[in-house]
mmCIF file of C-alpha atoms in Angstrom:
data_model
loop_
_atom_site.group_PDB
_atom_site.id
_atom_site.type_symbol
_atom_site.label_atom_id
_atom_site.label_comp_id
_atom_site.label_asym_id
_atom_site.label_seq_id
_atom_site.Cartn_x
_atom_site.Cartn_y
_atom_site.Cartn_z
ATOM 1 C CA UNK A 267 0.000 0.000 0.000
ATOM 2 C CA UNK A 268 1.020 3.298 -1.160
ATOM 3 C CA UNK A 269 0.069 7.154 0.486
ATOM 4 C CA UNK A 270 0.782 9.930 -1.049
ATOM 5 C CA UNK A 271 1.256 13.089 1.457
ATOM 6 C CA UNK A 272 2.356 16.756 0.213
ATOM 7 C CA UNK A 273 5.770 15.551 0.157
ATOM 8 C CA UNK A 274 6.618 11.589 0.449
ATOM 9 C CA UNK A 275 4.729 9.176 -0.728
ATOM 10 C CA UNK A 276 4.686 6.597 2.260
ATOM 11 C CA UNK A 277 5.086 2.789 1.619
ATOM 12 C CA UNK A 278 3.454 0.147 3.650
ATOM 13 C CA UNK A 279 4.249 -3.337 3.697
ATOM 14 C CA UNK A 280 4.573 -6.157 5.962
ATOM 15 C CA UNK A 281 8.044 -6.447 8.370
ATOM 16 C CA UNK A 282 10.580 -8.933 7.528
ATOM 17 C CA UNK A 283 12.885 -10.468 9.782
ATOM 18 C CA UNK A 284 15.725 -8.015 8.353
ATOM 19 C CA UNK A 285 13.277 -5.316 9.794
ATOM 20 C CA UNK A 286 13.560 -6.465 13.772
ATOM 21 C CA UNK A 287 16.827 -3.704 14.015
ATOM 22 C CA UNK A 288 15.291 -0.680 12.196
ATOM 23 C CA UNK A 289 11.987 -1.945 14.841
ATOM 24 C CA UNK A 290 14.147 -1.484 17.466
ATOM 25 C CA UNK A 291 15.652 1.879 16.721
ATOM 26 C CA UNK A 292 12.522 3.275 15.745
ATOM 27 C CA UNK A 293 11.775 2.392 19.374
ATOM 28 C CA UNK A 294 14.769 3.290 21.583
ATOM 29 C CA UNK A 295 13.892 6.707 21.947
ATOM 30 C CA UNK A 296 11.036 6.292 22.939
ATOM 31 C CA UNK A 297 11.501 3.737 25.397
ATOM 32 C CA UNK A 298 14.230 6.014 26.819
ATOM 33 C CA UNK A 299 11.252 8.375 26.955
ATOM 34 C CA UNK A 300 9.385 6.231 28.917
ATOM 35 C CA UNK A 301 6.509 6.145 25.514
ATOM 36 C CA UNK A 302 7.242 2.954 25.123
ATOM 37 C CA UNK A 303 7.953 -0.235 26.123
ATOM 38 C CA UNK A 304 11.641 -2.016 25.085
ATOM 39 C CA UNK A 305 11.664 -5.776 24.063
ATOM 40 C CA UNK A 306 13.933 -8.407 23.894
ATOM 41 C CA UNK A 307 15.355 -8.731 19.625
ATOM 42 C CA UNK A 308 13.511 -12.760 20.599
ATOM 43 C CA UNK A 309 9.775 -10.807 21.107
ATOM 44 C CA UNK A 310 10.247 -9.227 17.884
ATOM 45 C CA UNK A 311 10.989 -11.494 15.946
ATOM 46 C CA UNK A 312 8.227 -14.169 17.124
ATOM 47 C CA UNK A 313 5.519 -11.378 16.572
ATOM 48 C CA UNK A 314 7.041 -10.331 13.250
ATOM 49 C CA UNK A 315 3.994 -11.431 11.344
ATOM 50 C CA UNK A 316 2.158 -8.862 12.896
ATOM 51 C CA UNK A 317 3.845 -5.583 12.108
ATOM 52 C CA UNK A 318 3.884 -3.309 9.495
ATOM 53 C CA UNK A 319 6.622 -0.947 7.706
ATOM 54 C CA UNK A 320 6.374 2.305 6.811
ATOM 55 C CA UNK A 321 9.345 3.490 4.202
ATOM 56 C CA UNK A 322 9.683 6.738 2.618
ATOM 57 C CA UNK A 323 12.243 6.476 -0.575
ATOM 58 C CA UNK A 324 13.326 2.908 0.681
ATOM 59 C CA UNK A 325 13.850 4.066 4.286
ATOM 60 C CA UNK A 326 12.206 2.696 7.494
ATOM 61 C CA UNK A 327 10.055 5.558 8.900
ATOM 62 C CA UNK A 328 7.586 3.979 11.101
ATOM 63 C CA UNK A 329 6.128 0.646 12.249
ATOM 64 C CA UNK A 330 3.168 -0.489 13.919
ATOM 65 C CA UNK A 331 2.014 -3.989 15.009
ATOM 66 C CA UNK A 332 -1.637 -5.457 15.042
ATOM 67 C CA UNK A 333 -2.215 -8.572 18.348
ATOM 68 C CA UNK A 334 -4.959 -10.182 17.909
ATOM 69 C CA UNK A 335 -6.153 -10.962 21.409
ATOM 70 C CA UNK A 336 -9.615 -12.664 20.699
ATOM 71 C CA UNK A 337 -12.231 -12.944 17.932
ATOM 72 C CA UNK A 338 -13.352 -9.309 18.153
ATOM 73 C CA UNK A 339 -10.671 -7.822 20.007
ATOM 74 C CA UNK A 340 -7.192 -6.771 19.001
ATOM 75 C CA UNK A 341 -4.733 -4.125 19.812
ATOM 76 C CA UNK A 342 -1.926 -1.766 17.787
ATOM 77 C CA UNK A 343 1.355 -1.647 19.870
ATOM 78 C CA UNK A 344 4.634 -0.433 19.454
ATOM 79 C CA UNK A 345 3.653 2.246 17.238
ATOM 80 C CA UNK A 346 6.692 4.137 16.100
ATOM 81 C CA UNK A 347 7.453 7.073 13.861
ATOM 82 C CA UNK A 348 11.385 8.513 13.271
ATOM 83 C CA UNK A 349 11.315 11.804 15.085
ATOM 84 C CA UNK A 350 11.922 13.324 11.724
ATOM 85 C CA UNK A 351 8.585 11.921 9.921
ATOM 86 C CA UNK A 352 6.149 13.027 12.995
ATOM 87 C CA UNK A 353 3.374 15.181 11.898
ATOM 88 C CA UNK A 354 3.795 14.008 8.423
ATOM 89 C CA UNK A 355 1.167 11.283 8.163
ATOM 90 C CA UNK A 356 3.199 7.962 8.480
ATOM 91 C CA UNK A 357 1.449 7.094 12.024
ATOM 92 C CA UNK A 358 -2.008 7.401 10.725
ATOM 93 C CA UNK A 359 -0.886 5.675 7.306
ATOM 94 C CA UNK A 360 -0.074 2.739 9.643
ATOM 95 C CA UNK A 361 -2.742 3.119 12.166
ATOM 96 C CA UNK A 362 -5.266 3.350 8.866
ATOM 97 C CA UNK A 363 -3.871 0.203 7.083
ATOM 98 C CA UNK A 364 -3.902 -2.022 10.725
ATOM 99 C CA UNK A 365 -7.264 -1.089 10.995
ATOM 100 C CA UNK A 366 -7.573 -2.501 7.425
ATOM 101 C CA UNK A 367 -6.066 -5.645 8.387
ATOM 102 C CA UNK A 368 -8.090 -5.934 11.305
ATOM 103 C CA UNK A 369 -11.150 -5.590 9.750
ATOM 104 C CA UNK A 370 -10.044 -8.573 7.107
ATOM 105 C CA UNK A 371 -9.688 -10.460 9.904
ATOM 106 C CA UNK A 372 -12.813 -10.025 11.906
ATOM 107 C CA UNK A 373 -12.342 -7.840 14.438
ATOM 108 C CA UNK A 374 -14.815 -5.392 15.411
ATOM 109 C CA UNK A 375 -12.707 -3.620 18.230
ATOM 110 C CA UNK A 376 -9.364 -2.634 18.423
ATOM 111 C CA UNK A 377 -7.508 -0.617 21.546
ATOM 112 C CA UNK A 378 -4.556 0.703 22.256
ATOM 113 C CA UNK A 379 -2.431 1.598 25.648
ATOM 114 C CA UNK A 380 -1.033 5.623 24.328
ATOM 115 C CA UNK A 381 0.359 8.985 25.796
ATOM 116 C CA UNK A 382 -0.948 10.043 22.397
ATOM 117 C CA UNK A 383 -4.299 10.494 23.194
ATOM 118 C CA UNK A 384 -5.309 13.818 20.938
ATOM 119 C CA UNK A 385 -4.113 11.080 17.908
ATOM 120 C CA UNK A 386 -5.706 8.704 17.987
ATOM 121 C CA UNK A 387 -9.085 10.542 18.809
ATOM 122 C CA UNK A 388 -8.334 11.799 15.605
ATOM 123 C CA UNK A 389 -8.180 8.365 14.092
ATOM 124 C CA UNK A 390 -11.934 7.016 15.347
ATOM 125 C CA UNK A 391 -10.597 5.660 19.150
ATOM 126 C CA UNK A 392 -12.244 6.884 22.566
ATOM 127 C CA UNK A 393 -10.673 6.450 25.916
ATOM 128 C CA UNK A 394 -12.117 4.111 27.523
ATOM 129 C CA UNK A 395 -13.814 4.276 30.847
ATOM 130 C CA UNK A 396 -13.690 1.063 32.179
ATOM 131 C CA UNK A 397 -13.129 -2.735 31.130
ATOM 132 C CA UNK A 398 -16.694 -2.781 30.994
ATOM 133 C CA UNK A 399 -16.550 -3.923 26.592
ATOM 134 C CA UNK A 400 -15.038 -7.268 27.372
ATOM 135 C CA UNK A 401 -17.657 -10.314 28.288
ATOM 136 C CA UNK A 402 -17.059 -11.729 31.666
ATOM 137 C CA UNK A 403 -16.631 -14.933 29.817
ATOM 138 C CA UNK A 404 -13.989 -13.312 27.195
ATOM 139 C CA UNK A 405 -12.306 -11.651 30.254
ATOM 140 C CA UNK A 406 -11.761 -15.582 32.124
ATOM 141 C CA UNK A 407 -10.343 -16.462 29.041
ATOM 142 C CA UNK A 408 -8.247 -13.806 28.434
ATOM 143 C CA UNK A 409 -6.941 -13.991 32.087
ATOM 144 C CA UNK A 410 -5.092 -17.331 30.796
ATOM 145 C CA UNK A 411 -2.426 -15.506 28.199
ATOM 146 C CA UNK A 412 0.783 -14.810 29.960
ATOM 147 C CA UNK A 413 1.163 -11.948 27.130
ATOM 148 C CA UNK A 414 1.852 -8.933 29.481
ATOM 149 C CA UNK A 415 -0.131 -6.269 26.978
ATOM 150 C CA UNK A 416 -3.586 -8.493 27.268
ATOM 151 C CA UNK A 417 -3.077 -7.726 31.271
ATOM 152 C CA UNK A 418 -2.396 -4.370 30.555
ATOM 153 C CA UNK A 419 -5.735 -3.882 29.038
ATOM 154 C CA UNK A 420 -7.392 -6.474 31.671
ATOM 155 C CA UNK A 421 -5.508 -4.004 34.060
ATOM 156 C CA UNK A 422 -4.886 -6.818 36.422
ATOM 157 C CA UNK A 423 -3.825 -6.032 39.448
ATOM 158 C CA UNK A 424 0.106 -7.867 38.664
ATOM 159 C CA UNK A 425 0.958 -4.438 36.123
ATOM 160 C CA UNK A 426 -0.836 -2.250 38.277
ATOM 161 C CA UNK A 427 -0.114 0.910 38.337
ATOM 162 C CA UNK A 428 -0.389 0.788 34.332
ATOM 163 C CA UNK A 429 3.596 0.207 33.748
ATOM 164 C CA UNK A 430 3.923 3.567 31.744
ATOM 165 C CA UNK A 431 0.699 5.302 33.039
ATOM 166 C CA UNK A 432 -0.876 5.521 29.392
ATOM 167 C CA UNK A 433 -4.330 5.638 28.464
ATOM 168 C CA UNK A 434 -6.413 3.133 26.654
ATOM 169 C CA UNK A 435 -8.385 3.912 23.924
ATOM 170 C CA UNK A 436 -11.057 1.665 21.736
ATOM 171 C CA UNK A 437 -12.185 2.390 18.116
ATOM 172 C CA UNK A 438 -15.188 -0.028 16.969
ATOM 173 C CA UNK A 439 -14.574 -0.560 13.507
#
């Protein structure tokens, strides 16, 4: 997928293995900014199926990631946009096209944990009030995935208080 802004025109494709470094430097910064969250090179390379690239002129600009957590429910993570590309319409490009994907996949409802609220209002998502939009009987379920953003969202008691203190935000697609 191809967007033209005033400037670039943005690339999007699916992340390859060879991506996992660019990943990671997209996200240093801001995991030193406390944004967001630093993995192991091992967690992104086993969820590398699940993120996207953004490239402007054959350089890595931005990435985003789509989980799937259940059959109506998934969330973007790890985000990411070179300090020189914010503003410029890579991060909703991504956020756009993983919407996209989720919808080809079935899910109705996607979240996200953000500092960036004012953004992704823009893009369709509300903060969300309470935990109140997953069934009790989802919610048991869910309760059994060791993955650490599912308890996040749960906000079980174990990540308490919220690891980064960001907000989370739904979009019903």
């Amino acid at each position: 997928m191809t967007v033209d802004t005033a400037r670039s025109t943005i690339v999007l494709r699916p992340a390859r293995t060879s991506d996992v470094h660019a990943i990671k430097d997209l996200v240093a910064p801001l995991a030193e900014q406390r944004i967001l969250i630093s993995k192991e090179s091992v967690t992104y390379f086993e969820s590398i199926q699940e993120f996207l690239i953004a490239e402007v002129d054959g350089q890595i600009v931005g990435c985003g990631a789509l989980h799937v957590m259940w059959e109506d429910l998934a969330e973007i993570r790890t985000l990411a946009t070179a300090d020189a590309w914010r503003g410029k319409g890579v991060g909703r490009a991504l956020v756009a096209k993983l919407l996209e994907n989720a919808a080809t996949l079935g899910v109705n409802r996607v979240f996200c944990l953000t500092f960036e609220e004012d953004f992704f209002v823009r893009n369709g998502f509300t903060i969300m009030a309470d935990q109140s939009v997953v069934d009790p009987a989802v919610y048991s379920e869910l309760l059994r995935s060791a993955d650490e953003g599912i308890a996040e969202f749960l906000d079980l008691a174990r990540v308490k208080p919220n690891t980064l203190g960001n907000t989370r935000m739904i979009r019903q697609l």
